[in-house]
Amino acid sequence: MHQVILTRLFVDLRIPILLNHLEKVGAMSLWKKLTINFLILILAVTGSDCLMAQRLNESSVGITIPTQQQLGLYDLERVWWGQATVDPHRDKIVHLSIDEINLYALSTAGIITAFNNETGKKLWATQLGRGNNIGYAPVSNSKYVYITVGTNLYAIDRLNGEIDWELQLPGSASTSPTVDEDAIYVGTLNGRMYAWDLKRLNELSNEGKLPAWRESAIRWTYQTGDTINTPAIVTNRTLLFASQDGSLYSVTLQDRQLAFQFETDAPISASLAEEGKSLFLASEDQNLYCLNLLNGIVRWRIRSSFPLVYPVSVLDKDVYLSSKKNGLFQLSAQTGQEHWWQPLGSRFISLSPTRVYATDEIGNLLVLSRTDGAVLSAVPLRKYQVKLMNEQTDRIFCSSESGIILCLKQKDLPFPIRFKNQDKYPILPDIAPEPAAKDVQSDAAANGDNTDN
């Protein structure tokens, strides 16, 4: 800091005084003017670099990694922490997403960083585009990670982070895509849903025919009345997606035939959720609908006192309904009956057998009783602004805008508890238990062994 101040004082004060003095005595020959100007340039650049370094240091003030002792006060434990790749001059983390193996962090400059979500090992980091377009949360299937950035769709090798192909979309994406092993579905600002054939896209990429032949990879398109702001849900038979026109559409995967259309009285901005054969739809008309996934028949409906714009989470037969100003609700997924309401809760984050984790309005992590929603503690993680709504496991993932990522867990849970997609997780080998101590001693005595000798 002192170096910066002295440098700036010299550049701003001493150099002008020196120049005025030399001009008065007539000692300013051409070469002296050039030499002095060169010195001024060097000092100015040096001072600017020092000031920039100071600003960067100041921007990270207050970002501390909580210790195990600190987390233990809240019955939490740090599993791992890592640093995502960001451009510190103009970049910040905006999205976290998770699959069965990896955690992905996406920055405003289009840099995606992958970590192993159990160990925290940093796997790769890849730059997408020119870093000035809006990107949405990544999604993945068994081989690739897919990201929409502006009007481009990227397919990235899940193992090494290499871009396999890049597709220029016919319109700007308006949400994250939805993907299975055969197709990828992308909603756009103009309200059109595109179904792209992944096998055909890979063929065109290998033949060097993208983007010229991209139309041949379109299975079908479907036009809605307004922007599609939420990711679609794909089932074995249909694709379900909502629009700002207030309607939910269910179309067949193969030939886009309309299976059913469900209309609400306001735009649909919250992400859809499913469990079993039920679909959960939150609308800005203040209603939460539970529909039959196959035919759209209403199973139950509850009306709130506020527009529903936050994603709905459905885990272990419970529904978690979030709002920034009106609290967090736990409802029965079967009947819609309210179990509890926590007015301090703002957004659902994660779930364990005995706890519900949520944020409050100012960004603290709330630890709630799963039974009645009572606040057990509040963890001061306001500097970790990006918190993942984790519906896969019980782990808590959060990131600072500068890219410091934390993975936390309940203290007495050594292994992740998995709620969804159980068939997609790698099979872990069974580990034989170690022999009891008394058995080892008996064997040693029988063999004439003595550990003291």
Coordinates of C-alpha atoms in Angstrom, one line a residue:
M1 CA 0.0 0.0 0.0
H2 CA 2.8 2.4 0.9
Q3 CA 4.6 1.6 -2.4
V4 CA 1.4 2.4 -4.3
I5 CA 1.0 5.8 -2.5
L6 CA 4.6 6.8 -3.0
T7 CA 4.5 5.8 -6.7
R8 CA 1.4 7.8 -7.3
L9 CA 2.7 10.8 -5.5
F10 CA 5.9 10.7 -7.5
V11 CA 4.0 10.4 -10.8
D12 CA 1.3 12.9 -9.9
L13 CA 3.4 15.6 -8.1
R14 CA 7.2 15.3 -8.6
I15 CA 7.3 14.8 -12.3
P16 CA 5.2 17.9 -13.2
I17 CA 7.3 20.0 -10.8
L18 CA 10.5 18.7 -12.4
L19 CA 9.1 19.5 -15.9
N20 CA 8.2 23.0 -15.0
H21 CA 11.6 23.7 -13.5
L22 CA 13.4 22.4 -16.6
E23 CA 11.3 24.5 -18.9
K24 CA 12.1 27.6 -16.9
V25 CA 15.9 27.1 -17.0
G26 CA 15.7 26.1 -20.7
A27 CA 17.3 22.7 -20.1
M28 CA 14.7 20.7 -22.0
S29 CA 16.4 19.3 -25.0
L30 CA 14.5 16.9 -27.2
W31 CA 16.3 13.8 -25.9
K32 CA 15.7 14.8 -22.3
K33 CA 12.0 15.3 -23.0
L34 CA 11.8 11.8 -24.6
T35 CA 13.7 10.3 -21.7
I36 CA 11.5 11.9 -19.0
N37 CA 8.3 10.9 -20.9
F38 CA 9.6 7.3 -21.0
L39 CA 10.2 7.4 -17.3
I40 CA 6.8 8.8 -16.7
L41 CA 5.2 6.0 -18.7
I42 CA 7.1 3.3 -16.8
L43 CA 6.2 4.8 -13.4
A44 CA 2.6 5.2 -14.4
V45 CA 2.3 1.6 -15.6
T46 CA 4.0 0.4 -12.4
G47 CA 1.7 2.4 -10.3
S48 CA -1.4 1.1 -12.2
D49 CA -0.3 -2.5 -11.7
C50 CA 0.2 -1.9 -8.0
L51 CA -3.2 -0.4 -7.7
M52 CA -4.8 -3.2 -9.7
A53 CA -3.1 -5.8 -7.4
Q54 CA -4.4 -3.9 -4.4
R55 CA -7.9 -3.8 -5.8
L56 CA -7.8 -7.6 -6.5
N57 CA -6.6 -8.2 -2.9
E58 CA -9.3 -6.0 -1.5
S59 CA -11.9 -7.8 -3.6
S60 CA -11.0 -11.1 -1.9
V61 CA -11.1 -9.7 1.7
G62 CA -13.6 -11.6 3.8
I63 CA -13.5 -14.7 1.6
T64 CA -12.3 -17.3 4.1
I65 CA -12.5 -21.0 4.1
P66 CA -14.3 -22.1 7.2
T67 CA -12.3 -24.5 9.4
Q68 CA -13.5 -27.9 10.6
Q69 CA -13.7 -26.5 14.1
Q70 CA -15.9 -23.6 13.0
L71 CA -18.2 -25.9 10.9
G72 CA -18.4 -28.4 13.8
L73 CA -20.4 -25.8 15.8
Y74 CA -23.2 -26.3 13.2
D75 CA -22.8 -30.1 13.1
L76 CA -21.2 -29.8 9.7
E77 CA -17.9 -30.9 8.2
R78 CA -16.0 -29.8 5.1
V79 CA -15.5 -32.6 2.6
W80 CA -13.3 -30.6 0.3
W81 CA -12.7 -27.2 -1.1
G82 CA -11.3 -26.0 -4.5
Q83 CA -10.7 -23.1 -6.8
A84 CA -12.5 -22.8 -10.1
T85 CA -10.7 -21.1 -13.0
V86 CA -11.9 -17.5 -13.4
D87 CA -10.6 -14.3 -14.9
P88 CA -10.0 -12.2 -11.8
H89 CA -10.3 -8.9 -13.7
R90 CA -13.8 -9.3 -15.1
D91 CA -15.2 -12.7 -14.2
K92 CA -17.4 -14.4 -11.5
I93 CA -19.0 -17.7 -11.0
V94 CA -22.8 -17.7 -11.8
H95 CA -23.8 -21.4 -12.1
L96 CA -23.1 -24.7 -10.3
S97 CA -24.5 -28.0 -11.5
I98 CA -23.9 -31.6 -10.6
D99 CA -24.2 -35.1 -12.1
E100 CA -23.4 -38.5 -10.8
I101 CA -19.7 -38.0 -10.9
N102 CA -18.7 -34.3 -11.4
L103 CA -19.5 -30.8 -10.2
Y104 CA -19.4 -28.0 -12.8
A105 CA -18.8 -24.3 -12.2
L106 CA -19.6 -21.8 -15.0
S107 CA -18.3 -18.2 -15.0
T108 CA -19.6 -15.1 -16.7
A109 CA -16.6 -15.3 -19.1
G110 CA -17.7 -18.7 -20.3
I111 CA -15.1 -20.7 -18.4
I112 CA -16.4 -24.1 -17.2
T113 CA -14.4 -26.0 -14.5
A114 CA -15.1 -29.6 -13.5
F115 CA -14.4 -31.2 -10.2
N116 CA -14.9 -34.7 -8.9
N117 CA -17.9 -34.1 -6.7
E118 CA -16.8 -36.5 -4.0
T119 CA -13.1 -35.8 -3.7
G120 CA -12.9 -32.3 -5.0
K121 CA -10.1 -33.2 -7.5
K122 CA -10.0 -30.5 -10.2
L123 CA -10.4 -32.4 -13.5
W124 CA -10.3 -29.7 -16.2
A125 CA -11.2 -26.2 -17.2
T126 CA -12.4 -25.0 -20.7
Q127 CA -13.1 -21.6 -22.2
L128 CA -16.3 -21.4 -24.3
G129 CA -16.8 -18.7 -26.8
R130 CA -15.4 -15.2 -26.4
G131 CA -16.6 -14.7 -22.9
N132 CA -19.3 -12.1 -23.5
N133 CA -22.5 -14.1 -23.8
I134 CA -25.0 -15.4 -21.3
G135 CA -24.5 -19.1 -20.4
Y136 CA -26.8 -21.4 -18.6
A137 CA -26.1 -24.3 -16.1
P138 CA -24.4 -27.3 -17.8
V139 CA -26.1 -30.7 -18.2
S140 CA -24.7 -34.0 -19.0
N141 CA -25.3 -37.6 -20.2
S142 CA -22.9 -40.5 -19.9
K143 CA -20.3 -39.1 -22.4
Y144 CA -20.6 -35.3 -22.8
V145 CA -21.4 -32.1 -20.9
Y146 CA -23.6 -29.7 -22.8
I147 CA -23.8 -26.0 -22.4
T148 CA -25.8 -23.3 -24.2
V149 CA -23.9 -20.0 -24.4
G150 CA -25.6 -17.3 -26.4
T151 CA -26.6 -18.8 -29.7
N152 CA -24.1 -21.7 -29.4
L153 CA -24.5 -25.2 -28.0
Y154 CA -21.2 -26.9 -26.9
A155 CA -20.6 -30.6 -26.4
I156 CA -17.6 -31.2 -24.1
D157 CA -16.0 -34.5 -23.4
R158 CA -16.9 -35.3 -19.8
L159 CA -13.5 -36.9 -19.0
N160 CA -11.0 -34.4 -20.4
G161 CA -12.9 -31.2 -21.1
E162 CA -12.2 -31.0 -24.8
I163 CA -14.8 -29.4 -27.0
D164 CA -16.1 -32.2 -29.3
W165 CA -18.4 -30.0 -31.3
E166 CA -20.0 -26.6 -31.4
L167 CA -23.4 -25.9 -32.9
Q168 CA -24.8 -22.5 -33.8
L169 CA -28.4 -22.6 -32.8
P170 CA -31.2 -21.0 -35.0
G171 CA -32.1 -18.7 -32.1
S172 CA -30.8 -17.7 -28.7
A173 CA -31.2 -20.3 -26.0
S174 CA -33.3 -19.1 -23.0
T175 CA -32.6 -21.9 -20.6
S176 CA -30.4 -24.9 -19.9
P177 CA -30.9 -27.8 -22.3
T178 CA -32.3 -31.2 -21.4
V179 CA -30.5 -34.3 -22.6
D180 CA -30.7 -38.1 -22.7
E181 CA -28.5 -40.5 -24.6
D182 CA -30.3 -40.0 -27.9
A183 CA -31.3 -36.3 -28.1
I184 CA -30.8 -32.9 -26.7
Y185 CA -33.7 -30.4 -26.3
V186 CA -33.2 -26.7 -26.3
G187 CA -35.8 -23.9 -25.6
T188 CA -35.3 -20.5 -27.2
L189 CA -36.2 -16.9 -26.6
N190 CA -38.7 -17.0 -29.4
G191 CA -40.7 -19.8 -27.8
R192 CA -39.5 -22.6 -30.0
M193 CA -38.4 -26.0 -28.6
Y194 CA -35.8 -27.8 -30.7
A195 CA -35.1 -31.6 -30.6
W196 CA -31.6 -32.4 -31.9
D197 CA -30.4 -35.9 -32.8
L198 CA -27.1 -36.4 -31.0
K199 CA -26.0 -39.3 -33.2
R200 CA -26.4 -37.1 -36.3
L201 CA -24.7 -34.2 -34.7
N202 CA -21.7 -36.3 -33.9
E203 CA -21.6 -37.6 -37.5
L204 CA -21.8 -34.1 -38.9
S205 CA -19.0 -33.0 -36.6
N206 CA -16.7 -35.8 -37.6
E207 CA -17.4 -35.1 -41.2
G208 CA -16.7 -31.3 -40.8
K209 CA -20.3 -30.4 -41.9
L210 CA -21.3 -28.2 -39.0
P211 CA -23.0 -25.8 -39.0
A212 CA -23.9 -26.0 -42.8
W213 CA -25.8 -29.3 -42.5
R214 CA -27.2 -28.7 -39.0
E215 CA -30.8 -28.8 -40.3
S216 CA -30.5 -32.5 -41.0
A217 CA -29.9 -33.1 -37.2
I218 CA -33.2 -31.5 -36.2
R219 CA -35.7 -34.2 -35.3
W220 CA -38.5 -31.7 -34.8
T221 CA -39.4 -28.3 -33.5
Y222 CA -42.5 -27.1 -31.5
Q223 CA -43.6 -23.5 -31.3
T224 CA -45.2 -22.1 -28.1
G225 CA -46.7 -18.7 -27.5
D226 CA -43.8 -17.1 -25.6
T227 CA -40.3 -17.6 -24.3
I228 CA -39.3 -21.0 -22.7
N229 CA -37.6 -20.1 -19.5
T230 CA -37.2 -23.4 -17.8
P231 CA -35.5 -26.7 -18.7
A232 CA -37.8 -29.5 -20.1
I233 CA -38.3 -32.9 -18.5
V234 CA -37.9 -36.0 -20.6
T235 CA -39.6 -39.3 -19.9
N236 CA -39.5 -42.6 -21.8
R237 CA -42.3 -41.4 -24.1
T238 CA -42.8 -37.6 -23.9
L239 CA -41.1 -34.3 -23.4
L240 CA -42.7 -31.8 -21.1
F241 CA -41.9 -28.1 -21.1
A242 CA -43.5 -24.8 -20.0
S243 CA -43.7 -21.4 -21.5
Q244 CA -44.2 -17.8 -20.5
D245 CA -47.5 -18.1 -22.3
G246 CA -48.8 -19.9 -19.1
S247 CA -49.0 -23.3 -20.7
L248 CA -47.4 -26.7 -20.1
Y249 CA -46.9 -28.8 -23.2
S250 CA -46.4 -32.6 -23.4
V251 CA -45.3 -33.9 -26.8
T252 CA -44.2 -37.3 -27.9
L253 CA -40.4 -37.8 -28.4
Q254 CA -40.5 -39.3 -31.9
D255 CA -43.1 -37.2 -33.8
R256 CA -43.9 -34.2 -31.5
Q257 CA -47.6 -35.1 -31.3
L258 CA -49.3 -33.2 -28.5
A259 CA -50.1 -35.6 -25.7
F260 CA -51.7 -32.9 -23.6
Q261 CA -51.6 -29.2 -22.9
F262 CA -52.3 -27.7 -19.4
E263 CA -53.0 -24.0 -19.1
T264 CA -52.5 -21.7 -16.1
D265 CA -53.5 -18.0 -15.7
A266 CA -49.9 -16.6 -15.6
P267 CA -46.4 -17.2 -17.0
I268 CA -44.5 -20.2 -15.8
S269 CA -41.0 -19.2 -14.6
A270 CA -40.2 -21.9 -12.1
S271 CA -38.5 -25.1 -13.1
L272 CA -40.6 -28.2 -13.3
A273 CA -40.2 -31.2 -11.0
E274 CA -41.2 -34.8 -11.1
E275 CA -41.4 -37.8 -8.8
G276 CA -42.7 -41.1 -10.0
K277 CA -45.7 -40.5 -12.2
S278 CA -46.4 -37.0 -10.9
L279 CA -45.3 -33.6 -12.3
F280 CA -45.1 -30.5 -10.1
L281 CA -45.8 -27.2 -11.8
A282 CA -45.4 -23.8 -10.0
S283 CA -47.0 -20.8 -11.8
E284 CA -47.0 -17.1 -11.3
D285 CA -50.8 -17.4 -10.9
Q286 CA -49.9 -18.4 -7.3
N287 CA -50.8 -22.0 -7.7
L288 CA -48.8 -25.2 -7.3
Y289 CA -50.2 -28.0 -9.4
C290 CA -49.5 -31.7 -9.1
L291 CA -50.4 -33.4 -12.4
N292 CA -50.5 -36.9 -13.7
L293 CA -47.3 -37.1 -15.8
L294 CA -49.0 -39.2 -18.5
N295 CA -52.3 -37.3 -19.1
G296 CA -52.1 -33.9 -17.3
I297 CA -55.0 -34.6 -15.0
V298 CA -54.8 -32.5 -11.8
R299 CA -54.1 -34.7 -8.7
W300 CA -54.1 -31.7 -6.3
R301 CA -53.6 -28.0 -6.3
I302 CA -52.7 -25.5 -3.5
R303 CA -52.9 -21.8 -3.7
S304 CA -50.3 -19.5 -2.2
S305 CA -50.4 -15.8 -1.4
F306 CA -47.5 -15.0 -3.7
P307 CA -46.4 -15.7 -7.3
L308 CA -44.3 -18.9 -7.6
V309 CA -41.1 -18.2 -9.4
Y310 CA -38.5 -20.3 -7.6
P311 CA -37.8 -24.0 -8.5
V312 CA -39.8 -26.7 -6.7
S313 CA -37.8 -29.6 -5.2
V314 CA -39.4 -33.0 -4.6
L315 CA -37.4 -35.5 -2.6
D316 CA -38.3 -38.5 -0.4
K317 CA -42.1 -37.9 -0.9
D318 CA -41.9 -34.3 0.2
V319 CA -42.2 -31.1 -1.8
Y320 CA -40.1 -28.0 -0.9
L321 CA -41.7 -24.7 -2.1
S322 CA -39.4 -21.7 -1.9
S323 CA -39.9 -17.9 -2.0
K324 CA -37.6 -15.1 -1.2
K325 CA -40.0 -13.1 1.0
N326 CA -42.5 -15.6 2.2
G327 CA -40.5 -18.5 3.6
L328 CA -39.9 -22.2 2.8
F329 CA -42.7 -24.8 2.9
Q330 CA -42.6 -28.5 3.2
L331 CA -45.6 -30.3 1.7
S332 CA -46.7 -33.8 1.2
A333 CA -46.0 -34.9 -2.4
Q334 CA -49.0 -37.2 -2.3
T335 CA -51.7 -34.8 -1.1
G336 CA -50.2 -31.3 -1.0
Q337 CA -50.9 -31.0 2.7
E338 CA -48.6 -28.5 4.5
H339 CA -46.2 -30.2 7.0
W340 CA -44.4 -27.0 8.1
W341 CA -43.5 -23.5 7.2
Q342 CA -40.3 -21.7 8.0
P343 CA -40.6 -17.9 7.4
L344 CA -36.9 -17.3 7.5
G345 CA -36.2 -19.8 4.7
S346 CA -35.6 -18.4 1.3
R347 CA -34.5 -21.2 -1.0
F348 CA -34.1 -25.0 -0.6
I349 CA -30.5 -26.2 -0.9
S350 CA -30.1 -29.8 0.2
L351 CA -31.5 -32.6 2.4
S352 CA -30.2 -35.2 4.8
P353 CA -32.2 -37.8 6.8
T354 CA -32.7 -35.4 9.7
R355 CA -31.9 -31.9 8.3
V356 CA -33.1 -29.5 5.6
Y357 CA -30.6 -27.0 4.4
A358 CA -31.8 -23.7 3.0
T359 CA -30.7 -20.1 2.5
D360 CA -32.2 -17.1 4.2
E361 CA -32.8 -13.7 2.5
I362 CA -29.3 -12.4 3.1
G363 CA -27.4 -15.6 2.1
N364 CA -26.8 -17.5 5.3
L365 CA -27.1 -21.2 5.3
L366 CA -30.0 -22.3 7.5
V367 CA -29.9 -25.7 9.2
L368 CA -33.5 -26.8 9.7
S369 CA -35.1 -29.7 11.4
R370 CA -36.6 -32.0 8.8
T371 CA -39.4 -32.9 11.1
D372 CA -40.9 -29.5 11.9
G373 CA -38.7 -26.9 10.1
A374 CA -37.3 -25.4 13.3
V375 CA -34.1 -23.4 12.8
L376 CA -31.3 -25.3 14.5
S377 CA -28.5 -23.0 13.4
A378 CA -27.5 -20.4 10.8
V379 CA -24.1 -20.8 9.1
P380 CA -22.6 -17.4 8.0
L381 CA -21.8 -18.3 4.3
R382 CA -23.0 -15.0 2.8
K383 CA -19.7 -14.6 0.8
Y384 CA -20.5 -17.9 -0.9
Q385 CA -23.3 -16.4 -3.0
V386 CA -23.8 -19.2 -5.5
K387 CA -25.4 -22.2 -3.7
L388 CA -26.4 -25.3 -5.6
M389 CA -29.9 -26.7 -5.2
N390 CA -28.8 -30.3 -4.9
E391 CA -31.5 -32.9 -5.6
Q392 CA -28.9 -35.7 -6.3
T393 CA -27.3 -36.1 -2.9
D394 CA -27.2 -34.8 0.7
R395 CA -24.0 -32.8 0.0
I396 CA -24.0 -29.0 0.2
F397 CA -22.1 -27.2 -2.6
C398 CA -21.5 -23.4 -2.6
S399 CA -19.2 -21.0 -4.3
S400 CA -17.9 -17.5 -3.9
E401 CA -18.1 -15.3 -7.0
S402 CA -14.3 -15.5 -7.1
G403 CA -14.5 -19.2 -7.6
I404 CA -13.7 -20.7 -4.1
I405 CA -15.9 -23.8 -3.9
L406 CA -17.0 -25.7 -0.8
C407 CA -18.4 -29.1 -0.3
L408 CA -20.0 -29.6 3.1
K409 CA -21.9 -32.5 4.8
Q410 CA -23.6 -33.4 8.0
K411 CA -21.0 -34.5 10.4
D412 CA -22.2 -38.0 11.1
L413 CA -22.7 -39.0 7.5
P414 CA -19.5 -40.5 6.1
F415 CA -20.9 -41.5 2.6
P416 CA -23.2 -39.5 0.3
I417 CA -26.9 -40.2 0.5
R418 CA -28.2 -40.4 -3.1
F419 CA -31.8 -39.5 -3.8
K420 CA -32.2 -39.7 -7.6
N421 CA -30.7 -41.6 -10.6
Q422 CA -29.4 -44.5 -8.5
D423 CA -28.8 -46.6 -11.6
K424 CA -26.4 -44.0 -13.0
Y425 CA -23.9 -44.1 -10.1
P426 CA -20.7 -46.2 -10.4
I427 CA -20.9 -49.5 -8.5
L428 CA -18.5 -49.4 -5.5
P429 CA -16.7 -52.6 -4.6
D430 CA -17.6 -54.3 -1.3
I431 CA -14.8 -54.0 1.2
A432 CA -14.1 -57.0 3.5
P433 CA -14.2 -56.1 7.2
E434 CA -10.9 -56.2 9.1
P435 CA -10.5 -59.1 11.5
A436 CA -11.3 -58.4 15.1
A437 CA -8.4 -57.5 17.3
K438 CA -8.8 -60.6 19.5
D439 CA -8.7 -62.9 16.5
V440 CA -5.5 -61.3 15.3
Q441 CA -3.9 -61.8 18.7
S442 CA -5.1 -65.4 18.9
D443 CA -3.6 -66.1 15.5
A444 CA -0.3 -64.5 16.5
A445 CA -0.1 -66.6 19.7
A446 CA -0.9 -69.7 17.8
N447 CA 2.0 -69.0 15.3
G448 CA 4.4 -68.2 18.1
D449 CA 4.6 -64.5 17.2
N450 CA 5.3 -61.8 19.7
T451 CA 4.9 -58.1 18.8
D452 CA 7.1 -57.1 21.7
N453 CA 10.2 -58.9 20.3

